[in-house]
Short mmCIF file of C-alpha atoms in Angstrom, two decimals:
data_model
loop_
_atom_site.label_atom_id
_atom_site.label_comp_id
_atom_site.label_asym_id
_atom_site.label_seq_id
_atom_site.Cartn_x
_atom_site.Cartn_y
_atom_site.Cartn_z
CA MET A 1 20.79 -27.20 6.42
CA PRO A 2 23.87 -26.05 4.49
CA PRO A 3 26.52 -24.39 6.62
CA ASN A 4 26.01 -21.09 4.81
CA ALA A 5 22.38 -20.77 6.00
CA ALA A 6 21.18 -18.98 9.13
CA LEU A 7 17.81 -18.88 10.85
CA ILE A 8 16.33 -15.53 11.89
CA VAL A 9 13.56 -15.79 14.49
CA VAL A 10 11.75 -12.46 14.55
CA ASP A 11 10.14 -10.95 17.66
CA VAL A 12 8.63 -14.02 19.33
CA GLN A 13 7.68 -12.17 22.51
CA PRO A 14 4.70 -12.31 24.89
CA ASP A 15 3.36 -8.91 23.86
CA PHE A 16 2.69 -10.32 20.38
CA MET A 17 0.78 -13.32 21.70
CA PRO A 18 -3.03 -13.48 22.18
CA GLY A 19 -3.81 -11.39 25.24
CA GLY A 20 -0.64 -9.34 24.79
CA ALA A 21 -0.34 -5.63 24.17
CA LEU A 22 -0.11 -6.08 20.38
CA ALA A 23 -1.51 -9.53 19.76
CA CYS A 24 -0.87 -11.15 16.39
CA HIS A 25 -3.42 -13.52 14.88
CA GLU A 26 -2.69 -16.98 16.35
CA GLY A 27 0.76 -15.77 17.40
CA ASP A 28 1.01 -18.47 20.05
CA ALA A 29 0.52 -21.23 17.47
CA ILE A 30 4.11 -20.91 16.22
CA VAL A 31 5.79 -21.26 19.61
CA PRO A 32 5.95 -25.10 19.81
CA GLY A 33 7.21 -25.40 16.23
CA ILE A 34 9.96 -22.83 16.71
CA ASP A 35 11.04 -24.55 19.92
CA ARG A 36 11.25 -27.90 18.10
CA LEU A 37 13.21 -26.36 15.24
CA LEU A 38 15.76 -24.77 17.57
CA ARG A 39 16.19 -27.97 19.56
CA ARG A 40 16.97 -29.89 16.35
CA ARG A 41 20.04 -27.66 15.78
CA ARG A 42 19.54 -27.70 12.00
CA PHE A 43 21.13 -24.26 11.61
CA ARG A 44 24.71 -23.45 12.52
CA HIS A 45 23.72 -19.84 13.20
CA VAL A 46 20.49 -18.66 14.81
CA VAL A 47 19.58 -15.01 15.27
CA ALA A 48 16.71 -13.99 17.55
CA THR A 49 15.41 -10.44 17.23
CA GLN A 50 13.78 -8.70 20.16
CA ASP A 51 11.58 -5.63 19.87
CA TRP A 52 12.97 -3.38 22.61
CA HIS A 53 11.31 0.02 22.83
CA PRO A 54 11.84 2.77 25.41
CA ALA A 55 8.69 4.12 27.03
CA GLY A 56 7.07 6.85 24.95
CA HIS A 57 8.45 5.50 21.68
CA ALA A 58 7.52 7.49 18.56
CA SER A 59 5.69 4.49 17.09
CA PHE A 60 3.25 4.36 20.02
CA ALA A 61 -0.13 6.01 19.53
CA SER A 62 0.12 7.19 23.13
CA ALA A 63 3.04 9.42 22.08
CA HIS A 64 0.81 11.35 19.66
CA PRO A 65 -2.15 13.01 21.42
CA GLY A 66 -5.40 12.72 19.52
CA THR A 67 -4.41 9.56 17.66
CA ALA A 68 -5.44 5.93 18.08
CA PRO A 69 -3.63 2.62 17.67
CA PHE A 70 -3.37 1.42 14.04
CA GLN A 71 -3.90 4.95 12.74
CA ARG A 72 -1.31 6.03 10.14
CA ILE A 73 0.62 9.28 10.32
CA GLU A 74 3.70 10.68 8.63
CA LEU A 75 6.92 10.28 10.61
CA HIS A 76 10.25 11.50 9.22
CA GLY A 77 8.58 11.89 5.84
CA GLN A 78 7.39 8.27 5.70
CA PRO A 79 4.06 6.56 6.52
CA GLN A 80 4.03 5.23 10.07
CA THR A 81 1.47 2.92 11.64
CA LEU A 82 0.88 3.84 15.25
CA TRP A 83 0.87 0.85 17.58
CA PRO A 84 -0.35 0.20 21.10
CA ASP A 85 2.46 0.51 23.65
CA HIS A 86 4.32 -2.80 23.37
CA CYS A 87 7.66 -4.48 24.11
CA VAL A 88 8.74 -1.74 26.47
CA GLN A 89 12.29 -2.39 27.65
CA GLY A 90 12.51 -4.53 30.76
CA THR A 91 8.82 -5.52 30.88
CA PRO A 92 7.67 -9.15 30.82
CA GLY A 93 5.97 -8.60 27.47
CA ALA A 94 9.30 -7.67 25.89
CA ALA A 95 11.11 -10.87 26.95
CA LEU A 96 11.90 -13.63 24.48
CA HIS A 97 9.09 -16.16 24.81
CA PRO A 98 9.79 -18.34 27.86
CA ALA A 99 8.36 -21.51 26.28
CA ILE A 100 11.19 -21.61 23.73
CA ASP A 101 14.67 -22.95 24.45
CA TRP A 102 16.81 -20.11 23.10
CA SER A 103 20.16 -21.75 23.81
CA ALA A 104 20.70 -22.36 20.08
CA ALA A 105 20.69 -18.61 19.39
CA ASP A 106 24.19 -17.20 19.00
CA LEU A 107 22.95 -13.63 18.55
CA VAL A 108 20.06 -11.76 20.18
CA LEU A 109 19.53 -8.55 18.26
CA ARG A 110 17.49 -5.89 20.04
CA LYS A 111 15.80 -3.40 17.75
CA GLY A 112 13.60 -0.32 18.12
CA SER A 113 15.68 1.20 20.90
CA ASP A 114 15.95 4.63 19.27
CA PRO A 115 13.01 6.57 20.77
CA GLN A 116 12.37 8.39 17.47
CA VAL A 117 12.74 5.56 14.96
CA ASP A 118 10.68 2.40 14.47
CA SER A 119 12.48 -0.79 13.51
CA TYR A 120 10.75 -3.63 11.68
CA SER A 121 13.60 -5.35 9.86
CA ALA A 122 16.41 -7.29 11.48
CA PHE A 123 18.80 -5.68 8.98
CA ARG A 124 17.87 -1.99 8.94
CA GLU A 125 15.85 0.38 11.06
CA ASN A 126 12.96 2.29 9.51
CA HIS A 127 13.57 5.77 8.10
CA GLY A 128 14.93 8.16 10.69
CA PRO A 129 15.20 11.96 10.90
CA GLN A 130 18.11 11.94 8.42
CA GLY A 131 15.98 10.23 5.77
CA THR A 132 18.03 7.02 5.85
CA ARG A 133 17.52 3.51 7.20
CA PRO A 134 20.47 2.85 9.52
CA PRO A 135 21.88 -0.71 9.45
CA THR A 136 21.67 -2.88 12.54
CA GLY A 137 24.99 -4.59 11.75
CA LEU A 138 23.36 -7.98 11.13
CA ALA A 139 24.41 -8.20 7.48
CA GLY A 140 28.08 -7.83 8.38
CA TRP A 141 27.75 -10.27 11.28
CA LEU A 142 26.31 -12.92 8.95
CA ARG A 143 28.86 -12.35 6.19
CA GLU A 144 31.74 -12.66 8.66
CA ARG A 145 30.43 -16.16 9.35
CA GLY A 146 30.10 -17.13 5.69
CA VAL A 147 26.30 -16.93 5.65
CA ASP A 148 24.66 -16.14 2.32
CA GLU A 149 21.19 -17.63 2.90
CA VAL A 150 18.58 -16.97 5.59
CA ALA A 151 15.34 -18.60 6.68
CA VAL A 152 13.00 -16.20 8.45
CA CYS A 153 10.15 -16.97 10.84
CA GLY A 154 8.31 -15.30 13.71
CA LEU A 155 6.06 -12.27 14.09
CA ALA A 156 4.52 -10.60 12.38
CA ARG A 157 4.54 -12.23 8.96
CA ASP A 158 3.19 -9.13 7.19
CA VAL A 159 5.43 -6.60 8.96
CA CYS A 160 8.73 -7.50 10.63
CA VAL A 161 9.16 -10.93 8.98
CA LEU A 162 8.35 -9.43 5.58
CA TRP A 163 10.68 -6.45 5.99
CA THR A 164 13.49 -8.72 7.22
CA ALA A 165 13.17 -11.03 4.22
CA GLN A 166 12.94 -8.13 1.78
CA ASP A 167 16.04 -6.48 3.23
CA ALA A 168 17.90 -9.79 3.18
CA VAL A 169 17.34 -10.10 -0.57
CA ALA A 170 18.16 -6.42 -1.16
CA LEU A 171 21.46 -6.97 0.66
CA GLY A 172 22.41 -9.97 -1.45
CA PHE A 173 21.25 -12.91 0.70
CA ARG A 174 18.94 -15.66 -0.48
CA ALA A 175 15.84 -15.66 1.72
CA THR A 176 12.99 -18.02 2.56
CA VAL A 177 10.01 -17.39 4.84
CA LEU A 178 8.96 -20.37 6.96
CA TRP A 179 5.24 -19.89 6.44
CA ASP A 180 4.00 -22.29 9.11
CA LEU A 181 6.23 -20.68 11.73
CA SER A 182 4.96 -17.15 11.15
CA ARG A 183 1.64 -15.36 11.64
CA PRO A 184 0.27 -11.96 10.55
CA VAL A 185 -0.94 -9.10 12.70
CA ALA A 186 -4.52 -9.82 11.58
CA ALA A 187 -6.16 -12.63 9.64
CA GLY A 188 -6.57 -12.23 5.89
CA GLY A 189 -4.28 -11.09 3.13
CA ASP A 190 -2.26 -14.30 2.88
CA GLU A 191 -2.50 -14.64 -0.89
CA ALA A 192 -1.47 -11.03 -1.49
CA LEU A 193 1.48 -11.51 0.86
CA ARG A 194 2.53 -14.72 -0.89
CA GLU A 195 2.54 -12.84 -4.19
CA THR A 196 4.61 -10.01 -2.66
CA LEU A 197 7.16 -12.56 -1.50
CA ARG A 198 7.28 -14.29 -4.88
CA GLN A 199 7.77 -11.02 -6.73
CA ALA A 200 10.65 -10.14 -4.41
CA GLY A 201 12.36 -13.47 -5.09
CA ILE A 202 11.74 -14.71 -1.55
CA GLY A 203 11.07 -18.42 -1.10
CA ILE A 204 8.18 -19.86 0.89
CA ALA A 205 8.62 -23.11 2.80
CA GLU A 206 6.96 -25.18 5.50
CA ALA A 207 9.31 -26.05 8.35
CA ALA A 208 7.08 -28.92 9.49
CA THR A 209 7.62 -30.78 6.20
CA ALA A 210 11.36 -30.18 5.98
CA PRO A 211 13.67 -33.20 6.44
#
């Protein structure tokens, strides 16, 4: 890969695997491929994001009596999907997946630590009480290292991977989603998501077929 490209591996954690607290469709299928990609050292810079919520986080259905997981409410004036309790700080389900060699990662970015604000994207948190999306600092970190292009993989393809790629483009980076190394929350909707990516100017690639 060119020296100005970085890999962003989004939220590959046990809670998003089958049997986990918030299982993504076939989430475990991407683990071997991501491990191989990291071991090949094709990217000079690798960022791993880690969902890292305090107990009782505002995105948890359990924090809103009378609601159920996957129900939508309004939070800080924006639509918010309520999730099962997941990736609670310090729990095994919140760890980076143990079957991946993470030694290639030169930044682990924990997100979702504000108890009142959800955080899908690696670049910006979701809307908070002030009506803004606070930056995580990743854009500056990448620019300081001369990065202007990112490849994004991980979980979930239709939420955190999507938001990360969209924010990357909005912030002036070129972005590609590694389709085979990502999976959605639930099966279905792939064609609509591909079209969303195309319309946003986000590339789609297959890591398994890359040189």
